[in-house]
PDB file of C-alpha atoms in Angstrom:
ATOM      1  CA  MET Y   1      85.004  76.255  59.914  1.00 70.00           C
ATOM      2  CA  SER Y   2      83.806  73.786  57.269  1.00 86.00           C
ATOM      3  CA  LYS Y   3      80.638  71.859  57.876  1.00 95.00           C
ATOM      4  CA  ARG Y   4      81.210  68.168  58.526  1.00 97.00           C
ATOM      5  CA  ALA Y   5      79.047  65.879  56.419  1.00 98.00           C
ATOM      6  CA  ALA Y   6      77.934  62.255  56.525  1.00 98.00           C
ATOM      7  CA  ILE Y   7      76.568  60.354  53.531  1.00 98.00           C
ATOM      8  CA  TYR Y   8      73.417  58.243  53.536  1.00 98.00           C
ATOM      9  CA  GLY Y   9      72.394  55.869  50.722  1.00 96.00           C
ATOM     10  CA  ARG Y  10      69.573  53.374  50.385  1.00 94.00           C
ATOM     11  CA  VAL Y  11      68.262  50.586  48.192  1.00 92.00           C
ATOM     12  CA  SER Y  12      65.071  48.678  48.911  1.00 83.00           C
ATOM     13  CA  THR Y  13      66.477  45.129  49.229  1.00 74.00           C
ATOM     14  CA  ASP Y  14      69.799  43.397  49.864  1.00 59.00           C
ATOM     15  CA  LEU Y  15      69.612  42.024  46.295  1.00 59.00           C
ATOM     16  CA  GLN Y  16      70.023  45.561  44.994  1.00 62.00           C
ATOM     17  CA  ARG Y  17      73.329  45.956  46.833  1.00 62.00           C
ATOM     18  CA  ASP Y  18      74.854  44.049  43.914  1.00 63.00           C
ATOM     19  CA  ASN Y  19      73.917  46.628  41.280  1.00 67.00           C
ATOM     20  CA  PHE Y  20      75.369  50.096  40.686  1.00 80.00           C
ATOM     21  CA  SER Y  21      72.823  52.094  42.686  1.00 89.00           C
ATOM     22  CA  ILE Y  22      74.822  52.479  45.909  1.00 93.00           C
ATOM     23  CA  PRO Y  23      78.161  53.256  44.172  1.00 94.00           C
ATOM     24  CA  SER Y  24      76.452  55.890  42.022  1.00 94.00           C
ATOM     25  CA  GLN Y  25      74.612  57.419  44.986  1.00 95.00           C
ATOM     26  CA  VAL Y  26      77.793  57.581  47.051  1.00 96.00           C
ATOM     27  CA  ALA Y  27      79.816  59.024  44.142  1.00 96.00           C
ATOM     28  CA  GLU Y  28      77.283  61.819  43.583  1.00 96.00           C
ATOM     29  CA  CYS Y  29      77.204  62.586  47.310  1.00 97.00           C
ATOM     30  CA  VAL Y  30      81.018  62.734  47.421  1.00 97.00           C
ATOM     31  CA  ARG Y  31      81.073  65.178  44.497  1.00 97.00           C
ATOM     32  CA  TYR Y  32      78.412  67.286  46.235  1.00 96.00           C
ATOM     33  CA  ALA Y  33      80.486  67.394  49.432  1.00 97.00           C
ATOM     34  CA  GLN Y  34      83.652  68.305  47.527  1.00 96.00           C
ATOM     35  CA  LYS Y  35      81.830  71.070  45.665  1.00 95.00           C
ATOM     36  CA  LEU Y  36      80.678  72.664  48.931  1.00 95.00           C
ATOM     37  CA  GLY Y  37      83.901  71.942  50.811  1.00 96.00           C
ATOM     38  CA  TYR Y  38      82.345  69.532  53.312  1.00 97.00           C
ATOM     39  CA  PRO Y  39      84.816  67.079  54.906  1.00 97.00           C
ATOM     40  CA  LEU Y  40      83.248  63.608  55.120  1.00 98.00           C
ATOM     41  CA  VAL Y  41      82.996  61.847  58.471  1.00 98.00           C
ATOM     42  CA  GLY Y  42      81.544  58.609  59.792  1.00 97.00           C
ATOM     43  CA  ASP Y  43      82.444  55.276  61.346  1.00 96.00           C
ATOM     44  CA  LEU Y  44      81.027  52.954  58.661  1.00 96.00           C
ATOM     45  CA  TYR Y  45      82.561  52.569  55.214  1.00 96.00           C
ATOM     46  CA  VAL Y  46      81.633  51.300  51.751  1.00 95.00           C
ATOM     47  CA  ASP Y  47      83.701  50.231  48.768  1.00 93.00           C
ATOM     48  CA  PRO Y  48      83.239  52.938  46.091  1.00 93.00           C
ATOM     49  CA  GLU Y  49      83.313  50.319  43.325  1.00 91.00           C
ATOM     50  CA  THR Y  50      80.937  47.697  44.725  1.00 90.00           C
ATOM     51  CA  GLY Y  51      78.926  49.681  47.260  1.00 90.00           C
ATOM     52  CA  LEU Y  52      79.408  46.888  49.800  1.00 89.00           C
ATOM     53  CA  ASP Y  53      80.414  47.401  53.418  1.00 91.00           C
ATOM     54  CA  THR Y  54      84.160  47.410  53.989  1.00 93.00           C
ATOM     55  CA  ARG Y  55      86.870  48.541  56.361  1.00 93.00           C
ATOM     56  CA  PRO Y  56      88.480  52.009  56.342  1.00 94.00           C
ATOM     57  CA  GLY Y  57      91.445  52.531  54.051  1.00 92.00           C
ATOM     58  CA  ASN Y  58      92.203  51.649  50.432  1.00 91.00           C
ATOM     59  CA  GLY Y  59      89.880  54.323  49.094  1.00 93.00           C
ATOM     60  CA  ALA Y  60      86.871  53.334  51.219  1.00 96.00           C
ATOM     61  CA  ILE Y  61      84.235  56.065  51.606  1.00 97.00           C
ATOM     62  CA  PRO Y  62      82.589  56.850  54.958  1.00 97.00           C
ATOM     63  CA  ALA Y  63      78.879  56.290  54.313  1.00 97.00           C
ATOM     64  CA  TYR Y  64      75.791  54.881  55.983  1.00 97.00           C
ATOM     65  CA  VAL Y  65      73.880  52.528  53.702  1.00 95.00           C
ATOM     66  CA  ASP Y  66      70.635  50.585  54.078  1.00 94.00           C
ATOM     67  CA  ASP Y  67      68.944  47.864  52.058  1.00 91.00           C
ATOM     68  CA  TYR Y  68      65.578  48.580  53.644  1.00 89.00           C
ATOM     69  CA  SER Y  69      62.213  49.801  52.441  1.00 87.00           C
ATOM     70  CA  SER Y  70      61.689  53.554  52.668  1.00 85.00           C
ATOM     71  CA  ARG Y  71      58.548  52.812  54.687  1.00 85.00           C
ATOM     72  CA  GLU Y  72      60.742  51.754  57.616  1.00 88.00           C
ATOM     73  CA  LEU Y  73      61.608  54.495  60.079  1.00 88.00           C
ATOM     74  CA  SER Y  74      64.119  52.329  61.932  1.00 89.00           C
ATOM     75  CA  ARG Y  75      66.930  51.192  59.631  1.00 93.00           C
ATOM     76  CA  PRO Y  76      70.390  49.961  60.672  1.00 94.00           C
ATOM     77  CA  GLY Y  77      72.339  52.452  58.567  1.00 95.00           C
ATOM     78  CA  LEU Y  78      70.127  55.389  59.468  1.00 96.00           C
ATOM     79  CA  ASP Y  79      70.241  54.455  63.166  1.00 95.00           C
ATOM     80  CA  ALA Y  80      74.045  54.199  62.978  1.00 96.00           C
ATOM     81  CA  ALA Y  81      74.210  57.694  61.459  1.00 97.00           C
ATOM     82  CA  LEU Y  82      72.055  59.038  64.296  1.00 96.00           C
ATOM     83  CA  ARG Y  83      74.271  57.363  66.900  1.00 96.00           C
ATOM     84  CA  TYR Y  84      77.393  58.841  65.309  1.00 97.00           C
ATOM     85  CA  LEU Y  85      75.696  62.239  65.237  1.00 97.00           C
ATOM     86  CA  GLU Y  86      74.955  61.976  68.964  1.00 97.00           C
ATOM     87  CA  ASP Y  87      78.365  60.588  69.945  1.00 97.00           C
ATOM     88  CA  VAL Y  88      80.704  62.529  67.644  1.00 97.00           C
ATOM     89  CA  GLY Y  89      78.636  64.997  65.672  1.00 97.00           C
ATOM     90  CA  PHE Y  90      78.375  66.374  62.146  1.00 98.00           C
ATOM     91  CA  ASP Y  91      76.497  69.221  60.493  1.00 98.00           C
ATOM     92  CA  VAL Y  92      74.970  67.846  57.288  1.00 97.00           C
ATOM     93  CA  LEU Y  93      73.531  64.508  56.172  1.00 98.00           C
ATOM     94  CA  ILE Y  94      73.924  64.247  52.399  1.00 97.00           C
ATOM     95  CA  VAL Y  95      71.356  62.127  50.562  1.00 96.00           C
ATOM     96  CA  HIS Y  96      71.346  61.644  46.790  1.00 95.00           C
ATOM     97  CA  SER Y  97      67.622  62.239  46.263  1.00 91.00           C
ATOM     98  CA  LEU Y  98      64.508  62.657  48.341  1.00 90.00           C
ATOM     99  CA  ASP Y  99      63.148  59.159  47.630  1.00 89.00           C
ATOM    100  CA  ARG Y 100      66.388  57.615  48.943  1.00 92.00           C
ATOM    101  CA  LEU Y 101      65.497  59.011  52.357  1.00 93.00           C
ATOM    102  CA  ALA Y 102      61.748  58.317  52.170  1.00 89.00           C
ATOM    103  CA  ARG Y 103      58.936  58.428  49.640  1.00 84.00           C
ATOM    104  CA  ASP Y 104      56.253  59.095  52.226  1.00 86.00           C
ATOM    105  CA  PRO Y 105      56.120  62.814  53.165  1.00 85.00           C
ATOM    106  CA  TYR Y 106      55.382  62.071  56.838  1.00 86.00           C
ATOM    107  CA  ILE Y 107      58.296  59.617  57.159  1.00 90.00           C
ATOM    108  CA  ARG Y 108      60.619  62.015  55.336  1.00 88.00           C
ATOM    109  CA  GLN Y 109      59.666  64.888  57.641  1.00 89.00           C
ATOM    110  CA  THR Y 110      60.052  62.681  60.718  1.00 92.00           C
ATOM    111  CA  ILE Y 111      63.567  61.593  59.735  1.00 94.00           C
ATOM    112  CA  GLU Y 112      64.616  65.139  58.883  1.00 92.00           C
ATOM    113  CA  ARG Y 113      63.402  66.309  62.309  1.00 93.00           C
ATOM    114  CA  GLU Y 114      65.326  63.492  64.033  1.00 95.00           C
ATOM    115  CA  PHE Y 115      68.565  64.793  62.523  1.00 97.00           C
ATOM    116  CA  LEU Y 116      67.707  68.472  62.909  1.00 94.00           C
ATOM    117  CA  ASP Y 117      66.918  68.005  66.608  1.00 96.00           C
ATOM    118  CA  ARG Y 118      70.425  66.605  67.013  1.00 96.00           C
ATOM    119  CA  GLY Y 119      72.066  69.458  65.126  1.00 96.00           C
ATOM    120  CA  ALA Y 120      72.339  68.187  61.541  1.00 97.00           C
ATOM    121  CA  LYS Y 121      70.511  69.358  58.429  1.00 95.00           C
ATOM    122  CA  VAL Y 122      69.555  66.960  55.616  1.00 95.00           C
ATOM    123  CA  GLU Y 123      70.655  68.116  52.171  1.00 95.00           C
ATOM    124  CA  PHE Y 124      69.768  66.441  48.868  1.00 95.00           C
ATOM    125  CA  VAL Y 125      72.083  66.295  45.863  1.00 95.00           C
ATOM    126  CA  LEU Y 126      69.083  66.426  43.538  1.00 90.00           C
ATOM    127  CA  GLY Y 127      66.163  68.787  43.973  1.00 81.00           C
ATOM    128  CA  ASN Y 128      67.762  72.110  44.954  1.00 77.00           C
ATOM    129  CA  TYR Y 129      65.141  72.639  47.662  1.00 77.00           C
ATOM    130  CA  GLU Y 130      65.004  76.047  49.278  1.00 74.00           C
ATOM    131  CA  GLU Y 131      64.539  76.540  53.015  1.00 76.00           C
ATOM    132  CA  THR Y 132      61.182  78.201  52.524  1.00 80.00           C
ATOM    133  CA  PRO Y 133      57.527  77.125  52.792  1.00 78.00           C
ATOM    134  CA  GLU Y 134      57.560  76.737  49.026  1.00 78.00           C
ATOM    135  CA  GLY Y 135      60.610  74.473  49.283  1.00 70.00           C
ATOM    136  CA  GLU Y 136      58.818  72.251  51.783  1.00 75.00           C
ATOM    137  CA  VAL Y 137      55.789  72.033  49.483  1.00 78.00           C
ATOM    138  CA  ARG Y 138      58.072  70.989  46.618  1.00 76.00           C
ATOM    139  CA  LYS Y 139      59.541  68.250  48.806  1.00 76.00           C
ATOM    140  CA  ASP Y 140      56.060  66.965  49.684  1.00 71.00           C
ATOM    141  CA  LEU Y 141      54.958  66.991  46.039  1.00 77.00           C
ATOM    142  CA  ASP Y 142      58.102  65.198  44.897  1.00 77.00           C
ATOM    143  CA  ALA Y 143      57.753  62.629  47.692  1.00 71.00           C
ATOM    144  CA  THR Y 144      54.079  62.027  46.891  1.00 74.00           C
ATOM    145  CA  PHE Y 145      54.819  61.527  43.204  1.00 69.00           C
ATOM    146  CA  ALA Y 146      57.711  59.175  44.027  1.00 69.00           C
ATOM    147  CA  LYS Y 147      55.404  57.181  46.306  1.00 70.00           C
ATOM    148  CA  TRP Y 148      52.759  56.879  43.529  1.00 69.00           C
ATOM    149  CA  GLU Y 149      55.370  55.957  40.921  1.00 73.00           C
ATOM    150  CA  ASN Y 150      56.790  53.248  43.192  1.00 65.00           C
ATOM    151  CA  ALA Y 151      53.300  51.813  43.852  1.00 70.00           C
ATOM    152  CA  LYS Y 152      52.711  51.476  40.096  1.00 68.00           C
ATOM    153  CA  ARG Y 153      56.111  49.865  39.614  1.00 67.00           C
ATOM    154  CA  VAL Y 154      55.425  47.345  42.393  1.00 66.00           C
ATOM    155  CA  GLU Y 155      52.067  46.520  40.822  1.00 75.00           C
ATOM    156  CA  ARG Y 156      53.667  45.811  37.443  1.00 72.00           C
ATOM    157  CA  CYS Y 157      56.472  43.812  39.035  1.00 72.00           C
ATOM    158  CA  ASN Y 158      54.111  41.679  41.142  1.00 72.00           C
ATOM    159  CA  ARG Y 159      51.967  40.951  38.115  1.00 73.00           C
ATOM    160  CA  GLY Y 160      55.012  39.647  36.253  1.00 69.00           C
ATOM    161  CA  LYS Y 161      56.179  37.606  39.255  1.00 70.00           C
ATOM    162  CA  LYS Y 162      52.768  36.010  39.642  1.00 76.00           C
ATOM    163  CA  ARG Y 163      52.742  34.959  36.011  1.00 74.00           C
ATOM    164  CA  LYS Y 164      56.242  33.504  36.334  1.00 67.00           C
ATOM    165  CA  ALA Y 165      55.351  31.616  39.529  1.00 73.00           C
ATOM    166  CA  GLU Y 166      52.216  30.188  37.919  1.00 71.00           C
ATOM    167  CA  SER Y 167      54.399  28.754  35.154  1.00 70.00           C
ATOM    168  CA  GLY Y 168      56.622  27.033  37.768  1.00 70.00           C
ATOM    169  CA  LYS Y 169      59.682  29.230  37.220  1.00 73.00           C
ATOM    170  CA  PHE Y 170      62.092  30.824  39.685  1.00 73.00           C
ATOM    171  CA  VAL Y 171      60.513  34.215  40.241  1.00 71.00           C
ATOM    172  CA  SER Y 172      63.305  36.761  40.625  1.00 70.00           C
ATOM    173  CA  GLY Y 173      66.358  37.949  42.514  1.00 71.00           C
ATOM    174  CA  ARG Y 174      69.511  36.136  43.532  1.00 75.00           C
ATOM    175  CA  PRO Y 175      69.183  32.335  43.395  1.00 80.00           C
ATOM    176  CA  PRO Y 176      69.584  30.441  46.684  1.00 79.00           C
ATOM    177  CA  TYR Y 177      73.156  29.576  47.598  1.00 79.00           C
ATOM    178  CA  GLY Y 178      73.949  26.246  45.898  1.00 82.00           C
ATOM    179  CA  TYR Y 179      71.995  27.060  42.742  1.00 84.00           C
ATOM    180  CA  ARG Y 180      72.491  29.107  39.603  1.00 85.00           C
ATOM    181  CA  ILE Y 181      69.950  30.504  37.189  1.00 85.00           C
ATOM    182  CA  ASP Y 182      69.457  28.279  34.138  1.00 84.00           C
ATOM    183  CA  PRO Y 183      66.392  28.975  31.972  1.00 80.00           C
ATOM    184  CA  LYS Y 184      66.641  25.449  30.519  1.00 83.00           C
ATOM    185  CA  ALA Y 185      66.597  23.707  33.919  1.00 81.00           C
ATOM    186  CA  PRO Y 186      63.340  22.648  35.630  1.00 78.00           C
ATOM    187  CA  GLY Y 187      62.024  25.672  37.496  1.00 78.00           C
ATOM    188  CA  GLY Y 188      64.777  27.841  36.056  1.00 80.00           C
ATOM    189  CA  LEU Y 189      67.440  26.766  38.577  1.00 83.00           C
ATOM    190  CA  ALA Y 190      70.320  24.317  38.288  1.00 87.00           C
ATOM    191  CA  VAL Y 191      72.558  22.963  41.059  1.00 87.00           C
ATOM    192  CA  ASP Y 192      75.965  24.615  41.379  1.00 88.00           C
ATOM    193  CA  SER Y 193      78.184  21.664  42.266  1.00 88.00           C
ATOM    194  CA  ASP Y 194      80.863  23.675  44.093  1.00 88.00           C
ATOM    195  CA  GLU Y 195      78.391  25.610  46.219  1.00 86.00           C
ATOM    196  CA  ALA Y 196      76.312  22.477  46.774  1.00 86.00           C
ATOM    197  CA  GLU Y 197      79.273  20.884  48.589  1.00 89.00           C
ATOM    198  CA  VAL Y 198      79.460  23.912  50.891  1.00 87.00           C
ATOM    199  CA  VAL Y 199      75.703  23.717  51.546  1.00 85.00           C
ATOM    200  CA  GLN Y 200      75.975  20.010  52.423  1.00 87.00           C
ATOM    201  CA  ARG Y 201      78.845  20.741  54.764  1.00 88.00           C
ATOM    202  CA  ILE Y 202      76.914  23.557  56.494  1.00 85.00           C
ATOM    203  CA  PHE Y 203      74.018  21.141  56.919  1.00 84.00           C
ATOM    204  CA  ARG Y 204      76.241  18.470  58.526  1.00 88.00           C
ATOM    205  CA  LEU Y 205      77.955  20.954  60.839  1.00 88.00           C
ATOM    206  CA  PHE Y 206      74.678  22.557  61.898  1.00 85.00           C
ATOM    207  CA  ILE Y 207      72.405  19.499  62.172  1.00 85.00           C
ATOM    208  CA  GLU Y 208      74.694  16.563  62.889  1.00 87.00           C
ATOM    209  CA  ASP Y 209      77.592  18.192  64.753  1.00 89.00           C
ATOM    210  CA  GLY Y 210      75.528  20.848  66.518  1.00 87.00           C
ATOM    211  CA  CYS Y 211      77.826  23.738  65.578  1.00 87.00           C
ATOM    212  CA  SER Y 212      76.526  27.262  65.988  1.00 85.00           C
ATOM    213  CA  LEU Y 213      76.055  29.478  62.956  1.00 81.00           C
ATOM    214  CA  ARG Y 214      78.760  31.808  64.263  1.00 84.00           C
ATOM    215  CA  HIS Y 215      81.234  28.917  64.523  1.00 88.00           C
ATOM    216  CA  ILE Y 216      80.387  27.716  61.008  1.00 86.00           C
ATOM    217  CA  ALA Y 217      80.915  31.249  59.676  1.00 84.00           C
ATOM    218  CA  GLN Y 218      84.353  31.374  61.309  1.00 88.00           C
ATOM    219  CA  LEU Y 219      85.336  28.020  59.786  1.00 89.00           C
ATOM    220  CA  LEU Y 220      84.293  29.001  56.269  1.00 87.00           C
ATOM    221  CA  THR Y 221      86.054  32.359  56.573  1.00 87.00           C
ATOM    222  CA  GLU Y 222      89.282  30.744  57.801  1.00 89.00           C
ATOM    223  CA  GLU Y 223      89.225  28.294  54.886  1.00 89.00           C
ATOM    224  CA  GLY Y 224      88.859  31.099  52.351  1.00 87.00           C
ATOM    225  CA  ILE Y 225      85.519  29.949  50.917  1.00 86.00           C
ATOM    226  CA  THR Y 226      83.850  32.803  49.036  1.00 82.00           C
ATOM    227  CA  PRO Y 227      80.491  33.874  50.543  1.00 80.00           C
ATOM    228  CA  GLN Y 228      77.429  34.267  48.362  1.00 74.00           C
ATOM    229  CA  LEU Y 229      77.589  38.070  48.531  1.00 69.00           C
ATOM    230  CA  GLY Y 230      81.313  38.167  47.775  1.00 70.00           C
ATOM    231  CA  GLY Y 231      84.073  39.466  49.995  1.00 72.00           C
ATOM    232  CA  ASP Y 232      86.214  37.320  52.269  1.00 76.00           C
ATOM    233  CA  LYS Y 233      84.146  37.035  55.426  1.00 80.00           C
ATOM    234  CA  TRP Y 234      81.134  34.856  56.221  1.00 81.00           C
ATOM    235  CA  VAL Y 235      78.520  36.130  58.665  1.00 71.00           C
ATOM    236  CA  SER Y 236      75.883  33.912  60.221  1.00 61.00           C
ATOM    237  CA  ARG Y 237      72.937  36.021  59.072  1.00 60.00           C
ATOM    238  CA  ALA Y 238      73.981  35.494  55.438  1.00 53.00           C
ATOM    239  CA  TYR Y 239      72.844  31.859  55.528  1.00 57.00           C
ATOM    240  CA  ARG Y 240      70.494  31.713  58.520  1.00 61.00           C
ATOM    241  CA  LYS Y 241      67.534  31.279  56.149  1.00 58.00           C
ATOM    242  CA  SER Y 242      69.411  28.623  54.179  1.00 57.00           C
ATOM    243  CA  CYS Y 243      69.960  26.577  57.326  1.00 59.00           C
ATOM    244  CA  ALA Y 244      66.291  26.902  58.251  1.00 58.00           C
ATOM    245  CA  THR Y 245      65.286  25.744  54.767  1.00 56.00           C
ATOM    246  CA  LEU Y 246      67.643  22.761  54.964  1.00 53.00           C
ATOM    247  CA  CYS Y 247      66.150  21.779  58.318  1.00 54.00           C
ATOM    248  CA  MET Y 248      62.636  21.839  56.892  1.00 52.00           C
ATOM    249  CA  LEU Y 249      63.720  19.783  53.896  1.00 48.00           C
ATOM    250  CA  ALA Y 250      65.364  17.254  56.198  1.00 48.00           C
ATOM    251  CA  ILE Y 251      62.173  16.944  58.246  1.00 49.00           C
ATOM    252  CA  ALA Y 252      60.084  16.658  55.093  1.00 48.00           C
ATOM    253  CA  SER Y 253      62.315  13.903  53.726  1.00 44.00           C
ATOM    254  CA  THR Y 254      61.648  11.768  56.814  1.00 45.00           C
ATOM    255  CA  THR Y 255      57.888  12.292  56.722  1.00 48.00           C
ATOM    256  CA  ASN Y 256      55.633   9.756  54.974  1.00 44.00           C
ATOM    257  CA  THR Y 257      52.453  10.525  53.071  1.00 42.00           C
ATOM    258  CA  SER Y 258      50.314  10.326  56.198  1.00 42.00           C
ATOM    259  CA  GLY Y 259      52.313  13.138  57.798  1.00 42.00           C
ATOM    260  CA  MET Y 260      53.939  10.888  60.438  1.00 39.00           C
ATOM    261  CA  VAL Y 261      57.670  11.025  60.977  1.00 38.00           C
ATOM    262  CA  THR Y 262      59.270   7.667  60.257  1.00 40.00           C
ATOM    263  CA  ASP Y 263      62.094   6.032  62.191  1.00 39.00           C
TER     264      ASP Y 263
END
């Protein structure tokens, strides 16, 4: 009987879901499973082209994906894989490389034990680790080096961000909904007129009409307005922070220089 396999992929932030990391991780894991004759199982799916969550069918790949730091033990995708393992079962969790599971040796070992205790072994596409004491040492060395390399990368990145912030520029990542990156604009951001209308409408519905975020999401989805992350469905968490920011701006606009709210 063939071993059933589930795929796990990870990037550090939701901004990275827009690049090619998840599609490439999933593609390599699929090839690994095909090579070893593992049928893929799971109850969550990703689009093989975009790496974004999707529904089953139309070439979707069963895979559990997180946009969380590897320092986190509890991650939505990883937790969902564990639940599926407990409820339905599978034999192997395929991960592209060791640092996609965790860079810290202790966290990596803890996660591997969580799956092993439930009957599934973690296998890595890259690394070719043997099930021997020497293989475990290799895993620890690779994880330690990956952890050091990531710390140096973060240091370089933060240094560049600090310099950019000190010059009054938009630091990095996806611009807030309603804006687009424009190096010539003040602060490096320019207003996107089409998205700005949607932002203003969300503000009115949320603040003036008292609509819930869930209701607003349903309205925007029904009207076919494209969400910031693409796709055809709005979810309230996608603009929860935007609504909070708008509320603070509204309060600030009604506050005078002495800090008292005006009529």
